[in-house]
């Protein structure tokens, strides 16, 4: 869609968000969603409104309407425009009595979802029809949403005919890279190497069960995944996954491999050496849209060194930072020294909080923790190290790599690598001045 076609949709989103909405920014985000993430227009509009704190149901035709990719598994009443792919009648036993149900698959251009009709007298579906299902509800089954048509559900024939024929067997449309994964994506096709795999026992609805978690890596980054059910995966294996879906967990997009995912084992070496690669540099706007990730590289400028940077004391029991020698949980304790920098990094597209731990802080500052403690005592200034960090790092451009999680305050990185990417302009100026003075 070009800008002209998008204009009325930008207007609509701006109207829902109120008068001070930035239309240029809405247009940019719409374009990113549509061209980069290839989601539907509906989904993109809803997500932008949601992200900016508006009510997506205020969008036209938005009253409870969702796309397949938007289903969370906890909708109590949802309307959805879908094409009916399969219809299978089945008799089940409920409390000793026979009951007829119908199950199958429906799809829109964002993905497929299994459905069950519980009241077959009231609602019928026909293969190949495009319909609007009203008042369905969803439940999560093995980590994936399922659509249920109960006694409140109704079906309306749609004039719009959905073309979902282009979807390969697992749905979705094009193969994506790890750096492109975003919360809510459904029927994802992705290739990568299993760089970590472990089996965990969890308790789900009072039952103990084994789940398998791991890490999938490609040349753009790594993502955690969970397998719900049987698995033929092994560490070091190169695979192509068809039909996985993405859900944020603890502030990071995570890949879920449900029952319907197809695992294609690739010949070793197909993907090249992915595990030793460094992720490509991404923009903060892009990271914000995707919600974070376990291994992200950003190049940006430090625009603020935050309060709480420098030398801090931690509780020996829980590692919380002490305020006036007092732990929020353990009271007055004898703290242990730690060194950190909390900074705001800006790359021109957006900004993000970054935390540098002791080792990185030592390296960036060119100062050991012992030296920091000694200096602080000598100068009798508890904020000395923070002031030095400001002096040294403010306006520097850094390349940082680490884990990014998102919460209500936006994305935050725990850095595991950091390199000063280019010299500060101020330093360059100072150096030039010295050179000239020396010359004189
Ligand atoms: Zn404590």
JSON list of N, CA and C in Angstrom, two decimals, residues 109-151:
[
{"chain": "A", "resi": 109, "resn": "UNK", "atom": "N", "xyz": [-5.53, -14.30, 6.60]},
{"chain": "A", "resi": 109, "resn": "UNK", "atom": "CA", "xyz": [-4.19, -14.16, 6.01]},
{"chain": "A", "resi": 109, "resn": "UNK", "atom": "C", "xyz": [-3.09, -14.09, 7.06]},
{"chain": "A", "resi": 110, "resn": "UNK", "atom": "N", "xyz": [-3.45, -14.06, 8.35]},
{"chain": "A", "resi": 110, "resn": "UNK", "atom": "CA", "xyz": [-2.40, -14.03, 9.38]},
{"chain": "A", "resi": 110, "resn": "UNK", "atom": "C", "xyz": [-2.10, -15.41, 9.94]},
{"chain": "A", "resi": 111, "resn": "UNK", "atom": "N", "xyz": [-2.96, -16.40, 9.63]},
{"chain": "A", "resi": 111, "resn": "UNK", "atom": "CA", "xyz": [-2.69, -17.74, 10.15]},
{"chain": "A", "resi": 111, "resn": "UNK", "atom": "C", "xyz": [-3.93, -18.61, 10.22]},
{"chain": "A", "resi": 112, "resn": "UNK", "atom": "N", "xyz": [-3.73, -19.83, 10.75]},
{"chain": "A", "resi": 112, "resn": "UNK", "atom": "CA", "xyz": [-4.83, -20.78, 10.90]},
{"chain": "A", "resi": 112, "resn": "UNK", "atom": "C", "xyz": [-5.09, -21.02, 12.37]},
{"chain": "A", "resi": 113, "resn": "UNK", "atom": "N", "xyz": [-6.31, -21.41, 12.69]},
{"chain": "A", "resi": 113, "resn": "UNK", "atom": "CA", "xyz": [-6.60, -21.76, 14.08]},
{"chain": "A", "resi": 113, "resn": "UNK", "atom": "C", "xyz": [-7.62, -22.90, 14.10]},
{"chain": "A", "resi": 114, "resn": "UNK", "atom": "N", "xyz": [-7.46, -23.88, 14.96]},
{"chain": "A", "resi": 114, "resn": "UNK", "atom": "CA", "xyz": [-8.44, -24.95, 15.07]},
{"chain": "A", "resi": 114, "resn": "UNK", "atom": "C", "xyz": [-9.71, -24.44, 15.76]},
{"chain": "A", "resi": 115, "resn": "UNK", "atom": "N", "xyz": [-10.85, -24.98, 15.37]},
{"chain": "A", "resi": 115, "resn": "UNK", "atom": "CA", "xyz": [-12.09, -24.56, 16.02]},
{"chain": "A", "resi": 115, "resn": "UNK", "atom": "C", "xyz": [-12.89, -25.79, 16.42]},
{"chain": "A", "resi": 116, "resn": "UNK", "atom": "N", "xyz": [-13.81, -25.60, 17.35]},
{"chain": "A", "resi": 116, "resn": "UNK", "atom": "CA", "xyz": [-14.77, -26.64, 17.71]},
{"chain": "A", "resi": 116, "resn": "UNK", "atom": "C", "xyz": [-16.15, -26.01, 17.81]},
{"chain": "A", "resi": 117, "resn": "UNK", "atom": "N", "xyz": [-17.13, -26.62, 17.17]},
{"chain": "A", "resi": 117, "resn": "UNK", "atom": "CA", "xyz": [-18.52, -26.17, 17.33]},
{"chain": "A", "resi": 117, "resn": "UNK", "atom": "C", "xyz": [-19.17, -27.09, 18.35]},
{"chain": "A", "resi": 118, "resn": "UNK", "atom": "N", "xyz": [-19.65, -26.51, 19.44]},
{"chain": "A", "resi": 118, "resn": "UNK", "atom": "CA", "xyz": [-20.24, -27.32, 20.52]},
{"chain": "A", "resi": 118, "resn": "UNK", "atom": "C", "xyz": [-21.75, -27.44, 20.38]},
{"chain": "A", "resi": 119, "resn": "UNK", "atom": "N", "xyz": [-22.38, -26.52, 19.64]},
{"chain": "A", "resi": 119, "resn": "UNK", "atom": "CA", "xyz": [-23.83, -26.57, 19.44]},
{"chain": "A", "resi": 119, "resn": "UNK", "atom": "C", "xyz": [-24.08, -26.71, 17.93]},
{"chain": "A", "resi": 120, "resn": "UNK", "atom": "N", "xyz": [-24.08, -27.93, 17.44]},
{"chain": "A", "resi": 120, "resn": "UNK", "atom": "CA", "xyz": [-24.11, -28.14, 15.98]},
{"chain": "A", "resi": 120, "resn": "UNK", "atom": "C", "xyz": [-25.47, -27.82, 15.38]},
{"chain": "A", "resi": 121, "resn": "UNK", "atom": "N", "xyz": [-26.52, -27.77, 16.22]},
{"chain": "A", "resi": 121, "resn": "UNK", "atom": "CA", "xyz": [-27.84, -27.39, 15.72]},
{"chain": "A", "resi": 121, "resn": "UNK", "atom": "C", "xyz": [-27.86, -25.91, 15.36]},
{"chain": "A", "resi": 122, "resn": "UNK", "atom": "N", "xyz": [-27.19, -25.13, 16.19]},
{"chain": "A", "resi": 122, "resn": "UNK", "atom": "CA", "xyz": [-27.28, -23.67, 16.07]},
{"chain": "A", "resi": 122, "resn": "UNK", "atom": "C", "xyz": [-26.35, -23.11, 15.00]},
{"chain": "A", "resi": 123, "resn": "UNK", "atom": "N", "xyz": [-25.20, -23.71, 14.86]},
{"chain": "A", "resi": 123, "resn": "UNK", "atom": "CA", "xyz": [-24.18, -23.13, 13.97]},
{"chain": "A", "resi": 123, "resn": "UNK", "atom": "C", "xyz": [-23.62, -24.18, 13.03]},
{"chain": "A", "resi": 124, "resn": "UNK", "atom": "N", "xyz": [-23.59, -23.84, 11.73]},
{"chain": "A", "resi": 124, "resn": "UNK", "atom": "CA", "xyz": [-22.95, -24.74, 10.77]},
{"chain": "A", "resi": 124, "resn": "UNK", "atom": "C", "xyz": [-21.91, -23.97, 9.95]},
{"chain": "A", "resi": 125, "resn": "UNK", "atom": "N", "xyz": [-20.86, -24.67, 9.58]},
{"chain": "A", "resi": 125, "resn": "UNK", "atom": "CA", "xyz": [-19.86, -24.08, 8.70]},
{"chain": "A", "resi": 125, "resn": "UNK", "atom": "C", "xyz": [-19.71, -24.96, 7.47]},
{"chain": "A", "resi": 126, "resn": "UNK", "atom": "N", "xyz": [-19.37, -24.33, 6.34]},
{"chain": "A", "resi": 126, "resn": "UNK", "atom": "CA", "xyz": [-19.17, -25.09, 5.11]},
{"chain": "A", "resi": 126, "resn": "UNK", "atom": "C", "xyz": [-17.77, -24.83, 4.57]},
{"chain": "A", "resi": 127, "resn": "UNK", "atom": "N", "xyz": [-17.11, -25.90, 4.16]},
{"chain": "A", "resi": 127, "resn": "UNK", "atom": "CA", "xyz": [-15.76, -25.77, 3.65]},
{"chain": "A", "resi": 127, "resn": "UNK", "atom": "C", "xyz": [-15.68, -24.77, 2.50]},
{"chain": "A", "resi": 128, "resn": "UNK", "atom": "N", "xyz": [-14.70, -23.88, 2.54]},
{"chain": "A", "resi": 128, "resn": "UNK", "atom": "CA", "xyz": [-14.49, -22.94, 1.44]},
{"chain": "A", "resi": 128, "resn": "UNK", "atom": "C", "xyz": [-15.21, -21.61, 1.63]},
{"chain": "A", "resi": 129, "resn": "UNK", "atom": "N", "xyz": [-16.17, -21.55, 2.56]},
{"chain": "A", "resi": 129, "resn": "UNK", "atom": "CA", "xyz": [-16.90, -20.29, 2.79]},
{"chain": "A", "resi": 129, "resn": "UNK", "atom": "C", "xyz": [-16.05, -19.29, 3.55]},
{"chain": "A", "resi": 130, "resn": "UNK", "atom": "N", "xyz": [-16.23, -18.01, 3.25]},
{"chain": "A", "resi": 130, "resn": "UNK", "atom": "CA", "xyz": [-15.66, -16.96, 4.09]},
{"chain": "A", "resi": 130, "resn": "UNK", "atom": "C", "xyz": [-16.79, -16.43, 4.96]},
{"chain": "A", "resi": 131, "resn": "UNK", "atom": "N", "xyz": [-16.57, -16.45, 6.28]},
{"chain": "A", "resi": 131, "resn": "UNK", "atom": "CA", "xyz": [-17.63, -16.08, 7.21]},
{"chain": "A", "resi": 131, "resn": "UNK", "atom": "C", "xyz": [-17.11, -15.17, 8.31]},
{"chain": "A", "resi": 132, "resn": "UNK", "atom": "N", "xyz": [-18.03, -14.45, 8.91]},
{"chain": "A", "resi": 132, "resn": "UNK", "atom": "CA", "xyz": [-17.69, -13.73, 10.15]},
{"chain": "A", "resi": 132, "resn": "UNK", "atom": "C", "xyz": [-18.31, -14.53, 11.29]},
{"chain": "A", "resi": 133, "resn": "UNK", "atom": "N", "xyz": [-17.47, -15.02, 12.18]},
{"chain": "A", "resi": 133, "resn": "UNK", "atom": "CA", "xyz": [-17.98, -15.73, 13.35]},
{"chain": "A", "resi": 133, "resn": "UNK", "atom": "C", "xyz": [-18.11, -14.69, 14.47]},
{"chain": "A", "resi": 134, "resn": "UNK", "atom": "N", "xyz": [-19.31, -14.62, 15.05]},
{"chain": "A", "resi": 134, "resn": "UNK", "atom": "CA", "xyz": [-19.55, -13.67, 16.14]},
{"chain": "A", "resi": 134, "resn": "UNK", "atom": "C", "xyz": [-19.58, -14.41, 17.48]},
{"chain": "A", "resi": 135, "resn": "UNK", "atom": "N", "xyz": [-19.12, -13.74, 18.51]},
{"chain": "A", "resi": 135, "resn": "UNK", "atom": "CA", "xyz": [-19.22, -14.24, 19.89]},
{"chain": "A", "resi": 135, "resn": "UNK", "atom": "C", "xyz": [-18.63, -15.63, 20.10]},
{"chain": "A", "resi": 136, "resn": "UNK", "atom": "N", "xyz": [-17.51, -15.88, 19.47]},
{"chain": "A", "resi": 136, "resn": "UNK", "atom": "CA", "xyz": [-16.80, -17.12, 19.79]},
{"chain": "A", "resi": 136, "resn": "UNK", "atom": "C", "xyz": [-15.97, -16.86, 21.05]},
{"chain": "A", "resi": 137, "resn": "UNK", "atom": "N", "xyz": [-15.45, -17.91, 21.65]},
{"chain": "A", "resi": 137, "resn": "UNK", "atom": "CA", "xyz": [-14.49, -17.71, 22.74]},
{"chain": "A", "resi": 137, "resn": "UNK", "atom": "C", "xyz": [-13.28, -18.58, 22.47]},
{"chain": "A", "resi": 138, "resn": "UNK", "atom": "N", "xyz": [-12.17, -18.27, 23.13]},
{"chain": "A", "resi": 138, "resn": "UNK", "atom": "CA", "xyz": [-10.96, -19.05, 22.86]},
{"chain": "A", "resi": 138, "resn": "UNK", "atom": "C", "xyz": [-10.43, -19.63, 24.16]},
{"chain": "A", "resi": 139, "resn": "UNK", "atom": "N", "xyz": [-9.72, -20.74, 24.00]},
{"chain": "A", "resi": 139, "resn": "UNK", "atom": "CA", "xyz": [-9.02, -21.35, 25.13]},
{"chain": "A", "resi": 139, "resn": "UNK", "atom": "C", "xyz": [-7.64, -21.71, 24.64]},
{"chain": "A", "resi": 140, "resn": "UNK", "atom": "N", "xyz": [-6.72, -21.80, 25.60]},
{"chain": "A", "resi": 140, "resn": "UNK", "atom": "CA", "xyz": [-5.38, -22.19, 25.21]},
{"chain": "A", "resi": 140, "resn": "UNK", "atom": "C", "xyz": [-5.26, -23.69, 25.40]},
{"chain": "A", "resi": 141, "resn": "UNK", "atom": "N", "xyz": [-4.76, -24.36, 24.35]},
{"chain": "A", "resi": 141, "resn": "UNK", "atom": "CA", "xyz": [-4.54, -25.79, 24.45]},
{"chain": "A", "resi": 141, "resn": "UNK", "atom": "C", "xyz": [-3.12, -26.08, 24.02]},
{"chain": "A", "resi": 142, "resn": "UNK", "atom": "N", "xyz": [-2.32, -26.65, 24.92]},
{"chain": "A", "resi": 142, "resn": "UNK", "atom": "CA", "xyz": [-0.89, -26.89, 24.67]},
{"chain": "A", "resi": 142, "resn": "UNK", "atom": "C", "xyz": [-0.22, -25.63, 24.15]},
{"chain": "A", "resi": 143, "resn": "UNK", "atom": "N", "xyz": [-0.54, -24.52, 24.76]},
{"chain": "A", "resi": 143, "resn": "UNK", "atom": "CA", "xyz": [0.15, -23.28, 24.43]},
{"chain": "A", "resi": 143, "resn": "UNK", "atom": "C", "xyz": [-0.35, -22.57, 23.20]},
{"chain": "A", "resi": 144, "resn": "UNK", "atom": "N", "xyz": [-1.36, -23.13, 22.50]},
{"chain": "A", "resi": 144, "resn": "UNK", "atom": "CA", "xyz": [-1.86, -22.46, 21.29]},
{"chain": "A", "resi": 144, "resn": "UNK", "atom": "C", "xyz": [-3.34, -22.14, 21.46]},
{"chain": "A", "resi": 145, "resn": "UNK", "atom": "N", "xyz": [-3.78, -20.99, 20.89]},
{"chain": "A", "resi": 145, "resn": "UNK", "atom": "CA", "xyz": [-5.20, -20.65, 21.01]},
{"chain": "A", "resi": 145, "resn": "UNK", "atom": "C", "xyz": [-6.11, -21.56, 20.18]},
{"chain": "A", "resi": 146, "resn": "UNK", "atom": "N", "xyz": [-7.29, -21.85, 20.71]},
{"chain": "A", "resi": 146, "resn": "UNK", "atom": "CA", "xyz": [-8.29, -22.62, 19.99]},
{"chain": "A", "resi": 146, "resn": "UNK", "atom": "C", "xyz": [-9.61, -21.86, 20.04]},
{"chain": "A", "resi": 147, "resn": "UNK", "atom": "N", "xyz": [-10.32, -21.88, 18.91]},
{"chain": "A", "resi": 147, "resn": "UNK", "atom": "CA", "xyz": [-11.56, -21.14, 18.80]},
{"chain": "A", "resi": 147, "resn": "UNK", "atom": "C", "xyz": [-12.73, -22.06, 19.17]},
{"chain": "A", "resi": 148, "resn": "UNK", "atom": "N", "xyz": [-13.64, -21.56, 20.01]},
{"chain": "A", "resi": 148, "resn": "UNK", "atom": "CA", "xyz": [-14.80, -22.36, 20.40]},
{"chain": "A", "resi": 148, "resn": "UNK", "atom": "C", "xyz": [-16.08, -21.64, 20.06]},
{"chain": "A", "resi": 149, "resn": "UNK", "atom": "N", "xyz": [-17.02, -22.37, 19.42]},
{"chain": "A", "resi": 149, "resn": "UNK", "atom": "CA", "xyz": [-18.32, -21.80, 19.10]},
{"chain": "A", "resi": 149, "resn": "UNK", "atom": "C", "xyz": [-19.34, -22.46, 20.00]},
{"chain": "A", "resi": 150, "resn": "UNK", "atom": "N", "xyz": [-19.73, -21.72, 21.03]},
{"chain": "A", "resi": 150, "resn": "UNK", "atom": "CA", "xyz": [-20.69, -22.25, 22.00]},
{"chain": "A", "resi": 150, "resn": "UNK", "atom": "C", "xyz": [-22.09, -21.79, 21.67]},
{"chain": "A", "resi": 151, "resn": "UNK", "atom": "N", "xyz": [-22.97, -21.76, 22.69]},
{"chain": "A", "resi": 151, "resn": "UNK", "atom": "CA", "xyz": [-24.37, -21.44, 22.39]},
{"chain": "A", "resi": 151, "resn": "UNK", "atom": "C", "xyz": [-24.63, -19.97, 22.10]}
]
